[in-house]
Amino acid sequence: MNSSKKSPWSSTPPTAERIVSAIERIGNVLRTGAWQFATAEGLNPAQVDILAILLSRSEGVRLSWLAQQMGVTTASASDSVAALVTKNLVEKAKAADDGRAIALRLTLDGKALATKISEGMSFAFDAVEALTKSQQDAMYAGLLAVIGQLQKSERFPEIRTCVTCRYFAPHTSKDKEGLHHCRLVNAPLPSAMLRLDCPEHEAAEPHVDSFNWKALQRT
Ligand code: SF4
């Protein structure tokens, strides 16, 4: 073999670059799906995002939190919310934890539409479900680790994941690596079952978050 011959792969970008590119392309496909849906329903993509976010937050959310999740200004989120209120898809009510604050919630029509949107993205679920269980577990673990890194640099909005929850106890089993525990329900919690958006989540102290993210890298 002629070792001086140039490798046919020398121009291949590094793995990290190809992973980011793959995530970006998948994101584009999902956004296009949302665009098509938005157009058909007379909504814009930001409005579709709001419906999707509110679907798992039946208790209601503050406008500032919503803006943070969407990565837009409060004024921009406020415009989108106002349009959804006019369409009777979102309602403003008193926040359960503070009677003077306003919480945004889906109306019944909004909930029905948000559910339809979620079903409309089933092509993405089908694509992931076609993978083997071990591929899905590895992909989920990898994506969760990337989210953890992004959160370290404050580039990922707050999420209700087990890793940042005060009830989460990592690696509680001496015999089985990657077996954690949820202290709320007092049950073992395997890595593959870690939640991304748990309604019972209660934020842990920041130093506990960072300990948990590090601990998870051992999984
Ligand atoms: S309460 Fe929810 S987020 Fe917290 S550890 Fe248990 S399952 Fe995870």
Coordinates of N, CA and C and ligand atoms in Angstrom, one line a residue:
M1 N 0.8 -1.2 0.0 CA 0.0 0.0 0.0 C 0.9 1.3 0.0
N2 N 0.6 2.2 -0.8 CA 1.4 3.4 -0.9 C 0.9 4.4 0.2
S3 N 1.8 4.5 1.3 CA 1.3 5.3 2.4 C 1.3 6.8 2.0
S4 N 2.1 7.2 0.9 CA 2.1 8.6 0.6 C 0.8 9.1 -0.1
K5 N 0.1 8.0 -0.5 CA -1.2 8.4 -1.2 C -2.2 9.1 -0.3
K6 N -2.8 10.1 -0.7 CA -3.7 10.9 0.1 C -4.9 10.1 0.5
S7 N -5.3 10.2 1.7 CA -6.5 9.4 2.1 C -7.8 10.0 1.4
P8 N -8.6 9.1 0.9 CA -9.8 9.7 0.3 C -10.8 10.4 1.2
W9 N -10.5 10.3 2.6 CA -11.4 10.9 3.6 C -10.8 12.1 4.2
S10 N -9.7 12.6 3.7 CA -9.0 13.7 4.3 C -9.8 15.0 4.4
S11 N -10.8 15.1 3.4 CA -11.6 16.3 3.4 C -12.9 16.1 4.2
T12 N -13.1 14.9 4.8 CA -14.3 14.7 5.6 C -14.3 15.6 6.9
P13 N -15.3 16.4 7.1 CA -15.3 17.2 8.3 C -15.2 16.4 9.6
P14 N -14.7 16.9 10.7 CA -14.7 16.1 11.9 C -16.1 15.7 12.4
T15 N -16.1 14.6 13.2 CA -17.4 14.0 13.6 C -18.3 15.1 14.2
A16 N -17.7 15.9 15.1 CA -18.6 16.9 15.8 C -19.3 17.8 14.8
E17 N -18.5 18.2 13.7 CA -19.1 19.0 12.7 C -20.3 18.3 12.0
R18 N -20.0 17.0 11.7 CA -21.1 16.3 10.9 C -22.3 16.0 11.8
I19 N -22.1 15.9 13.1 CA -23.2 15.7 14.0 C -24.1 17.0 14.1
V20 N -23.4 18.1 14.2 CA -24.1 19.4 14.3 C -24.9 19.6 12.9
S21 N -24.2 19.2 11.8 CA -24.8 19.4 10.5 C -26.1 18.5 10.4
A22 N -26.0 17.2 11.0 CA -27.1 16.3 10.9 C -28.3 16.9 11.8
I23 N -27.9 17.4 13.0 CA -29.0 17.9 13.8 C -29.7 19.1 13.1
E24 N -28.9 19.9 12.5 CA -29.4 21.1 11.8 C -30.3 20.7 10.7
R25 N -29.9 19.7 9.9 CA -30.8 19.2 8.8 C -32.1 18.6 9.3
I26 N -32.0 17.8 10.4 CA -33.2 17.3 10.9 C -34.1 18.4 11.4
G27 N -33.5 19.4 12.1 CA -34.3 20.6 12.5 C -35.0 21.2 11.4
N28 N -34.3 21.4 10.2 CA -34.9 22.0 9.1 C -36.1 21.2 8.6
V29 N -35.9 19.9 8.5 CA -37.0 19.0 8.1 C -38.3 19.2 9.0
L30 N -38.0 19.2 10.3 CA -39.1 19.4 11.3 C -39.7 20.8 11.1
R31 N -38.9 21.8 10.9 CA -39.4 23.1 10.7 C -40.3 23.2 9.5
T32 N -39.8 22.6 8.4 CA -40.6 22.6 7.1 C -42.0 21.9 7.4
G33 N -42.0 20.8 8.2 CA -43.2 20.1 8.5 C -44.1 21.1 9.2
A34 N -43.6 21.8 10.2 CA -44.4 22.8 10.9 C -44.9 23.9 10.0
W35 N -44.0 24.3 9.1 CA -44.4 25.4 8.2 C -45.7 25.0 7.4
Q36 N -45.5 23.7 6.8 CA -46.7 23.2 6.0 C -47.9 23.2 6.8
F37 N -47.8 22.8 8.1 CA -49.0 22.7 8.9 C -49.5 24.1 9.2
A38 N -48.6 25.0 9.5 CA -48.9 26.3 9.9 C -49.7 27.0 8.8
T39 N -49.2 26.8 7.5 CA -49.9 27.4 6.4 C -51.3 26.9 6.2
A40 N -51.4 25.5 6.4 CA -52.7 24.9 6.2 C -53.7 25.4 7.3
E41 N -53.2 25.7 8.5 CA -54.1 26.0 9.6 C -54.2 27.6 9.7
G42 N -53.6 28.3 8.9 CA -53.7 29.8 9.0 C -52.8 30.3 10.1
L43 N -51.8 29.6 10.5 CA -50.9 30.0 11.6 C -49.5 30.3 11.1
N44 N -48.7 31.0 11.8 CA -47.3 31.1 11.5 C -46.5 30.1 12.3
P45 N -45.3 29.8 12.0 CA -44.5 28.8 12.7 C -44.4 29.2 14.2
A46 N -44.2 30.5 14.5 CA -44.1 30.8 16.0 C -45.4 30.5 16.7
Q47 N -46.5 30.7 16.1 CA -47.8 30.3 16.7 C -47.9 28.8 16.9
V48 N -47.4 28.0 15.9 CA -47.4 26.6 16.1 C -46.5 26.2 17.2
D49 N -45.3 26.9 17.4 CA -44.4 26.6 18.5 C -45.1 26.8 19.8
I50 N -45.8 27.9 19.9 CA -46.5 28.2 21.2 C -47.5 27.1 21.5
L51 N -48.3 26.7 20.5 CA -49.3 25.6 20.8 C -48.6 24.4 21.3
A52 N -47.5 24.0 20.6 CA -46.8 22.8 21.0 C -46.2 22.9 22.4
I53 N -45.7 24.1 22.8 CA -45.1 24.2 24.1 C -46.2 24.2 25.2
L54 N -47.3 24.8 24.9 CA -48.4 24.9 25.9 C -49.1 23.6 26.1
L55 N -49.0 22.7 25.1 CA -49.7 21.4 25.2 C -49.3 20.6 26.5
S56 N -48.0 20.7 26.8 CA -47.6 19.9 28.0 C -47.6 20.8 29.3
R57 N -48.1 22.0 29.2 CA -48.1 22.8 30.4 C -49.5 23.3 30.7
S58 N -50.4 22.3 31.1 CA -51.8 22.6 31.3 C -52.0 23.6 32.5
E59 N -51.0 23.7 33.4 CA -51.1 24.6 34.5 C -50.9 26.1 34.1
G60 N -50.4 26.3 32.8 CA -50.2 27.7 32.3 C -48.8 28.1 32.5
V61 N -48.4 29.1 31.7 CA -47.0 29.6 31.8 C -47.0 31.1 31.7
R62 N -46.0 31.7 32.2 CA -45.8 33.2 32.1 C -45.3 33.5 30.7
L63 N -45.6 34.7 30.2 CA -45.2 35.1 28.9 C -43.6 35.2 28.8
S64 N -43.0 35.6 29.8 CA -41.5 35.7 29.8 C -40.9 34.3 29.6
W65 N -41.4 33.4 30.3 CA -40.9 32.0 30.2 C -41.1 31.4 28.8
L66 N -42.3 31.7 28.3 CA -42.6 31.3 26.9 C -41.6 31.9 25.9
A67 N -41.3 33.2 26.1 CA -40.4 33.8 25.2 C -39.0 33.2 25.3
Q68 N -38.6 32.8 26.5 CA -37.3 32.2 26.7 C -37.2 30.9 26.0
Q69 N -38.3 30.1 26.2 CA -38.3 28.8 25.5 C -38.2 28.9 24.0
M70 N -38.8 29.9 23.5 CA -38.8 30.1 22.0 C -37.6 30.8 21.5
G71 N -36.8 31.4 22.4 CA -35.6 32.1 22.0 C -35.9 33.4 21.3
V72 N -37.0 34.0 21.7 CA -37.4 35.3 21.1 C -37.6 36.4 22.2
T73 N -37.8 37.6 21.8 CA -38.1 38.6 22.8 C -39.5 38.5 23.3
T74 N -39.7 39.1 24.5 CA -41.1 39.0 25.1 C -42.1 39.7 24.2
A75 N -41.6 40.8 23.6 CA -42.5 41.6 22.7 C -43.0 40.7 21.5
S76 N -42.0 40.0 21.0 CA -42.4 39.2 19.8 C -43.3 38.0 20.2
A77 N -43.0 37.4 21.4 CA -43.9 36.3 21.9 C -45.3 36.9 22.2
S78 N -45.3 38.1 22.7 CA -46.6 38.7 23.0 C -47.5 38.9 21.8
D79 N -46.8 39.3 20.7 CA -47.6 39.5 19.4 C -48.2 38.1 19.0
S80 N -47.4 37.1 19.0 CA -47.9 35.8 18.6 C -49.0 35.3 19.5
V81 N -48.8 35.5 20.9 CA -49.9 35.1 21.8 C -51.2 35.9 21.5
A82 N -51.0 37.2 21.3 CA -52.2 38.0 21.0 C -53.0 37.4 19.8
A83 N -52.3 37.0 18.8 CA -53.0 36.4 17.6 C -53.7 35.1 18.0
L84 N -53.1 34.3 18.8 CA -53.7 33.1 19.2 C -54.9 33.3 20.1
V85 N -54.8 34.3 21.0 CA -56.0 34.7 21.8 C -57.1 35.1 20.9
T86 N -56.8 35.9 19.9 CA -57.9 36.3 19.0 C -58.6 35.1 18.3
K87 N -57.7 34.1 18.0 CA -58.3 32.9 17.3 C -58.9 32.0 18.3
N88 N -59.0 32.4 19.6 CA -59.6 31.5 20.6 C -58.8 30.2 20.8
L89 N -57.5 30.2 20.6 CA -56.7 29.0 20.8 C -55.9 29.1 22.1
V90 N -55.7 30.3 22.6 CA -55.0 30.5 23.9 C -55.8 31.4 24.7
E91 N -55.8 31.2 26.1 CA -56.5 32.1 27.0 C -55.5 32.6 28.1
K92 N -55.9 33.8 28.6 CA -55.1 34.4 29.7 C -55.9 34.2 30.9
A93 N -55.2 33.6 32.0 CA -56.0 33.4 33.2 C -55.0 33.8 34.4
K94 N -55.6 33.9 35.6 CA -54.8 34.2 36.8 C -53.8 33.0 37.0
A95 N -52.6 33.3 37.3 CA -51.6 32.2 37.6 C -52.0 31.5 38.9
A96 N -51.9 30.2 39.0 CA -52.3 29.4 40.2 C -51.5 29.8 41.4
D97 N -50.2 30.1 41.1 CA -49.2 30.4 42.2 C -49.1 31.9 42.6
D98 N -49.8 32.7 41.8 CA -49.7 34.2 42.1 C -50.9 34.8 41.4
G99 N -51.9 35.2 42.2 CA -53.2 35.7 41.7 C -53.0 37.0 40.9
R100 N -51.9 37.7 41.1 CA -51.7 39.0 40.3 C -51.0 38.7 39.0
A101 N -50.5 37.5 38.8 CA -49.8 37.2 37.5 C -50.7 36.5 36.5
I102 N -50.3 36.7 35.3 CA -51.1 36.1 34.2 C -50.5 34.8 33.7
A103 N -51.3 33.8 33.5 CA -50.8 32.5 33.0 C -51.4 32.3 31.6
L104 N -50.7 31.8 30.7 CA -51.2 31.5 29.3 C -51.5 30.0 29.2
R105 N -52.7 29.7 28.8 CA -53.1 28.3 28.7 C -53.8 28.1 27.3
L106 N -53.8 26.8 26.9 CA -54.6 26.5 25.7 C -56.1 26.4 26.1
T107 N -56.9 26.9 25.1 CA -58.3 26.7 25.3 C -58.6 25.2 24.8
L108 N -59.8 24.8 24.8 CA -60.2 23.5 24.4 C -59.8 23.4 22.9
D109 N -60.2 24.4 22.1 CA -59.9 24.4 20.7 C -58.4 24.4 20.5
G110 N -57.6 25.1 21.3 CA -56.2 25.2 21.2 C -55.6 23.8 21.5
K111 N -56.1 23.1 22.5 CA -55.6 21.8 22.8 C -55.9 20.8 21.7
A112 N -57.0 20.9 21.1 CA -57.4 20.0 20.0 C -56.4 20.2 18.8
L113 N -56.1 21.5 18.5 CA -55.3 21.8 17.4 C -53.8 21.4 17.7
A114 N -53.4 21.7 18.9 CA -52.0 21.3 19.3 C -51.8 19.8 19.2
T115 N -52.8 19.0 19.6 CA -52.7 17.6 19.5 C -52.6 17.2 18.0
K116 N -53.4 17.9 17.2 CA -53.4 17.5 15.7 C -52.0 17.9 15.2
I117 N -51.4 19.0 15.6 CA -50.0 19.3 15.2 C -49.0 18.2 15.6
S118 N -49.2 17.8 16.8 CA -48.2 16.7 17.3 C -48.4 15.5 16.4
E119 N -49.7 15.1 16.1 CA -49.9 13.9 15.2 C -49.4 14.2 13.8
G120 N -49.4 15.4 13.4 CA -48.9 15.8 12.1 C -47.4 15.6 11.9
M121 N -46.7 15.6 13.0 CA -45.3 15.4 13.0 C -44.9 13.9 13.1
S122 N -45.9 13.0 12.9 CA -45.7 11.6 13.2 C -44.6 11.0 12.3
F123 N -44.3 11.7 11.1 CA -43.3 11.2 10.2 C -41.9 11.1 11.0
A124 N -41.7 12.1 11.9 CA -40.4 12.1 12.6 C -40.4 11.0 13.6
F125 N -41.5 10.8 14.3 CA -41.6 9.7 15.3 C -41.4 8.3 14.6
D126 N -42.0 8.2 13.4 CA -41.9 6.9 12.6 C -40.4 6.7 12.3
A127 N -39.7 7.8 11.9 CA -38.3 7.6 11.5 C -37.5 7.1 12.6
V128 N -37.7 7.7 13.8 CA -36.9 7.3 15.0 C -37.3 5.9 15.5
E129 N -38.6 5.6 15.4 CA -39.1 4.3 15.8 C -38.6 3.1 14.9
A130 N -38.1 3.5 13.7 CA -37.6 2.5 12.8 C -36.2 2.0 13.3
L131 N -35.6 2.8 14.2 CA -34.3 2.4 14.7 C -34.4 1.3 15.7
T132 N -33.3 0.6 16.0 CA -33.3 -0.4 17.0 C -33.4 0.3 18.4
K133 N -33.8 -0.5 19.4 CA -33.9 0.0 20.7 C -32.5 0.6 21.2
S134 N -31.4 -0.2 20.9 CA -30.1 0.3 21.4 C -29.7 1.6 20.6
Q135 N -30.1 1.7 19.3 CA -29.8 2.9 18.6 C -30.5 4.1 19.2
Q136 N -31.8 3.8 19.5 CA -32.6 4.9 20.1 C -32.1 5.3 21.5
D137 N -31.7 4.3 22.3 CA -31.1 4.7 23.7 C -29.8 5.5 23.5
A138 N -29.0 5.0 22.6 CA -27.7 5.7 22.4 C -27.9 7.1 21.9
M139 N -28.9 7.3 21.0 CA -29.1 8.6 20.4 C -29.7 9.5 21.5
Y140 N -30.6 9.0 22.3 CA -31.2 9.8 23.4 C -30.2 10.2 24.4
A141 N -29.3 9.3 24.8 CA -28.2 9.6 25.7 C -27.3 10.7 25.2
G142 N -27.0 10.6 23.9 CA -26.1 11.5 23.2 C -26.7 12.9 23.2
L143 N -28.0 13.0 22.8 CA -28.7 14.2 22.7 C -28.8 14.9 24.0
L144 N -29.1 14.1 25.0 CA -29.3 14.6 26.4 C -27.9 15.2 26.9
A145 N -26.8 14.5 26.5 CA -25.5 15.0 26.9 C -25.2 16.4 26.2
V146 N -25.6 16.5 24.9 CA -25.4 17.7 24.2 C -26.3 18.9 24.9
I147 N -27.5 18.5 25.3 CA -28.3 19.5 25.9 C -27.6 20.0 27.2
G148 N -27.0 19.0 28.0 CA -26.3 19.4 29.2 C -25.2 20.3 28.9
Q149 N -24.4 20.1 27.8 CA -23.3 21.0 27.5 C -23.8 22.4 27.1
L150 N -24.9 22.4 26.4 CA -25.5 23.7 26.0 C -26.0 24.4 27.2
Q151 N -26.6 23.7 28.1 CA -27.1 24.4 29.3 C -26.0 25.0 30.1
K152 N -24.8 24.3 30.1 CA -23.7 24.9 30.9 C -23.3 26.3 30.4
S153 N -23.4 26.4 29.0 CA -23.1 27.8 28.5 C -24.4 28.6 28.3
E154 N -25.4 28.2 29.0 CA -26.7 29.0 29.1 C -27.3 29.2 27.7
R155 N -27.1 28.2 26.8 CA -27.6 28.4 25.4 C -28.8 27.5 25.2
F156 N -29.3 26.8 26.2 CA -30.4 26.0 26.0 C -31.5 26.4 27.1
P157 N -32.7 26.6 26.7 CA -33.7 27.0 27.7 C -34.0 26.0 28.7
E158 N -34.5 26.5 29.9 CA -34.8 25.6 31.0 C -35.7 24.5 30.6
I159 N -35.4 23.3 31.0 CA -36.3 22.1 30.7 C -36.6 21.3 32.0
R160 N -37.6 20.6 32.0 CA -38.0 19.8 33.2 C -37.5 18.4 33.1
T161 N -36.2 18.3 32.9 CA -35.6 17.0 32.7 C -35.2 16.4 34.1
C162 N -35.1 15.1 34.2 CA -34.7 14.4 35.5 C -33.4 15.0 36.0
V163 N -32.5 15.2 35.0 CA -31.1 15.6 35.4 C -31.1 16.9 36.2
T164 N -32.0 17.7 36.0 CA -32.0 19.0 36.7 C -33.1 19.0 37.8
C165 N -33.5 17.8 38.2 CA -34.7 17.7 39.2 C -34.1 17.4 40.6
R166 N -34.7 18.0 41.6 CA -34.2 17.7 42.9 C -34.5 16.3 43.4
Y167 N -35.4 15.6 42.7 CA -35.7 14.2 43.1 C -34.8 13.2 42.5
F168 N -33.9 13.7 41.6 CA -33.1 12.7 40.8 C -31.9 12.4 41.6
A169 N -31.6 11.1 41.7 CA -30.4 10.6 42.3 C -29.7 9.7 41.3
P170 N -28.5 10.2 40.8 CA -27.8 9.4 39.7 C -27.1 8.2 40.3
H171 N -27.0 7.2 39.4 CA -26.2 6.0 39.7 C -26.3 5.4 41.1
T172 N -27.5 5.1 41.5 CA -27.8 4.6 42.8 C -27.5 3.1 43.0
S173 N -27.4 2.4 41.8 CA -27.2 1.0 41.9 C -25.7 0.6 41.8
K174 N -25.2 -0.1 42.8 CA -23.8 -0.5 42.8 C -23.6 -1.6 41.7
D175 N -24.6 -2.3 41.4 CA -24.4 -3.5 40.5 C -24.7 -3.1 39.0
K176 N -25.5 -2.1 38.8 CA -25.9 -1.8 37.4 C -25.6 -0.4 37.1
E177 N -24.6 -0.2 36.2 CA -24.3 1.2 35.7 C -25.4 1.8 35.0
G178 N -25.7 3.1 35.2 CA -26.7 3.7 34.4 C -28.1 3.5 35.0
L179 N -28.1 3.0 36.3 CA -29.4 2.9 36.9 C -29.5 4.0 38.0
H180 N -30.5 4.9 37.8 CA -30.7 6.0 38.8 C -31.9 5.8 39.6
H181 N -32.3 6.8 40.3 CA -33.5 6.7 41.2 C -34.3 8.0 41.2
C182 N -35.6 7.9 41.2 CA -36.5 9.1 41.3 C -37.0 9.0 42.8
R183 N -36.6 10.0 43.6 CA -37.0 10.0 45.0 C -38.4 10.4 45.2
L184 N -39.0 11.0 44.2 CA -40.4 11.4 44.3 C -41.3 10.2 44.4
V185 N -41.1 9.2 43.4 CA -41.9 8.0 43.4 C -41.2 6.8 44.0
N186 N -40.0 7.1 44.5 CA -39.1 6.1 45.1 C -39.0 4.8 44.2
A187 N -38.6 5.1 43.0 CA -38.4 4.0 42.1 C -37.2 4.1 41.3
P188 N -36.6 2.9 40.8 CA -35.4 2.9 40.0 C -35.7 3.6 38.7
L189 N -34.7 4.3 38.1 CA -34.9 5.1 36.9 C -33.8 4.8 35.9
P190 N -34.0 3.9 35.0 CA -32.9 3.6 34.0 C -32.6 4.8 33.1
S191 N -31.4 4.9 32.6 CA -31.0 6.1 31.8 C -31.9 6.2 30.6
A192 N -32.4 5.1 30.0 CA -33.2 5.2 28.8 C -34.6 5.8 29.2
M193 N -35.0 5.8 30.5 CA -36.3 6.3 30.8 C -36.2 7.8 31.4
L194 N -35.0 8.4 31.4 CA -34.9 9.8 31.9 C -35.9 10.7 31.1
R195 N -36.6 11.5 31.9 CA -37.6 12.3 31.2 C -37.0 13.7 30.8
L196 N -37.6 14.2 29.7 CA -37.2 15.5 29.2 C -38.1 16.6 29.7
D197 N -39.4 16.2 29.9 CA -40.4 17.2 30.3 C -41.4 16.6 31.3
C198 N -40.9 16.5 32.5 CA -41.7 15.9 33.6 C -42.6 16.9 34.3
P199 N -43.9 16.7 34.4 CA -44.7 17.7 35.1 C -44.4 17.8 36.6
E200 N -43.8 16.7 37.2 CA -43.5 16.7 38.6 C -42.2 17.3 38.9
H201 N -41.5 17.7 37.9 CA -40.1 18.2 38.0 C -40.0 19.4 39.0
E202 N -39.1 19.3 39.9 CA -38.8 20.5 40.8 C -37.3 20.8 40.6
A203 N -37.0 22.0 40.3 CA -35.6 22.4 40.0 C -34.7 22.1 41.2
A204 N -33.5 21.5 40.9 CA -32.5 21.3 41.9 C -31.6 22.5 42.0
E205 N -30.8 22.6 43.0 CA -29.8 23.7 43.2 C -28.9 23.6 42.0
P206 N -28.4 24.8 41.5 CA -27.5 24.7 40.3 C -26.3 23.8 40.5
H207 N -25.7 23.7 41.7 CA -24.5 22.9 41.9 C -24.9 21.4 41.7
V208 N -26.2 21.1 42.1 CA -26.6 19.7 42.0 C -26.8 19.3 40.5
D209 N -27.4 20.3 39.7 CA -27.5 20.1 38.3 C -26.2 19.7 37.7
S210 N -25.2 20.6 38.0 CA -23.9 20.3 37.3 C -23.3 19.0 37.7
F211 N -23.5 18.6 39.0 CA -23.0 17.3 39.5 C -23.7 16.2 38.7
N212 N -25.1 16.3 38.5 CA -25.9 15.3 37.8 C -25.5 15.2 36.3
W213 N -25.2 16.3 35.7 CA -24.8 16.3 34.3 C -23.5 15.5 34.1
K214 N -22.6 15.8 35.1 CA -21.3 15.1 35.0 C -21.5 13.6 35.3
A215 N -22.3 13.3 36.3 CA -22.5 11.9 36.6 C -23.1 11.1 35.5
L216 N -23.9 11.8 34.7 CA -24.6 11.1 33.6 C -23.6 10.7 32.5
Q217 N -22.5 11.5 32.4 CA -21.5 11.2 31.4 C -20.9 9.8 31.6
R218 N -21.0 9.3 32.8 CA -20.5 8.0 33.1 C -21.4 6.8 32.6
T219 N -22.6 7.2 32.2 CA -23.6 6.2 31.8 C -23.2 5.5 30.5
Ligands
SF4_1 S1 -39.9 13.8 39.5 FE1 -39.9 13.6 37.3 S2 -38.1 14.8 36.7 FE2 -37.9 14.5 38.8 S3 -36.6 12.6 38.9 FE3 -38.7 12.0 39.1 S4 -39.3 11.5 37.0 FE4 -37.5 12.7 36.9

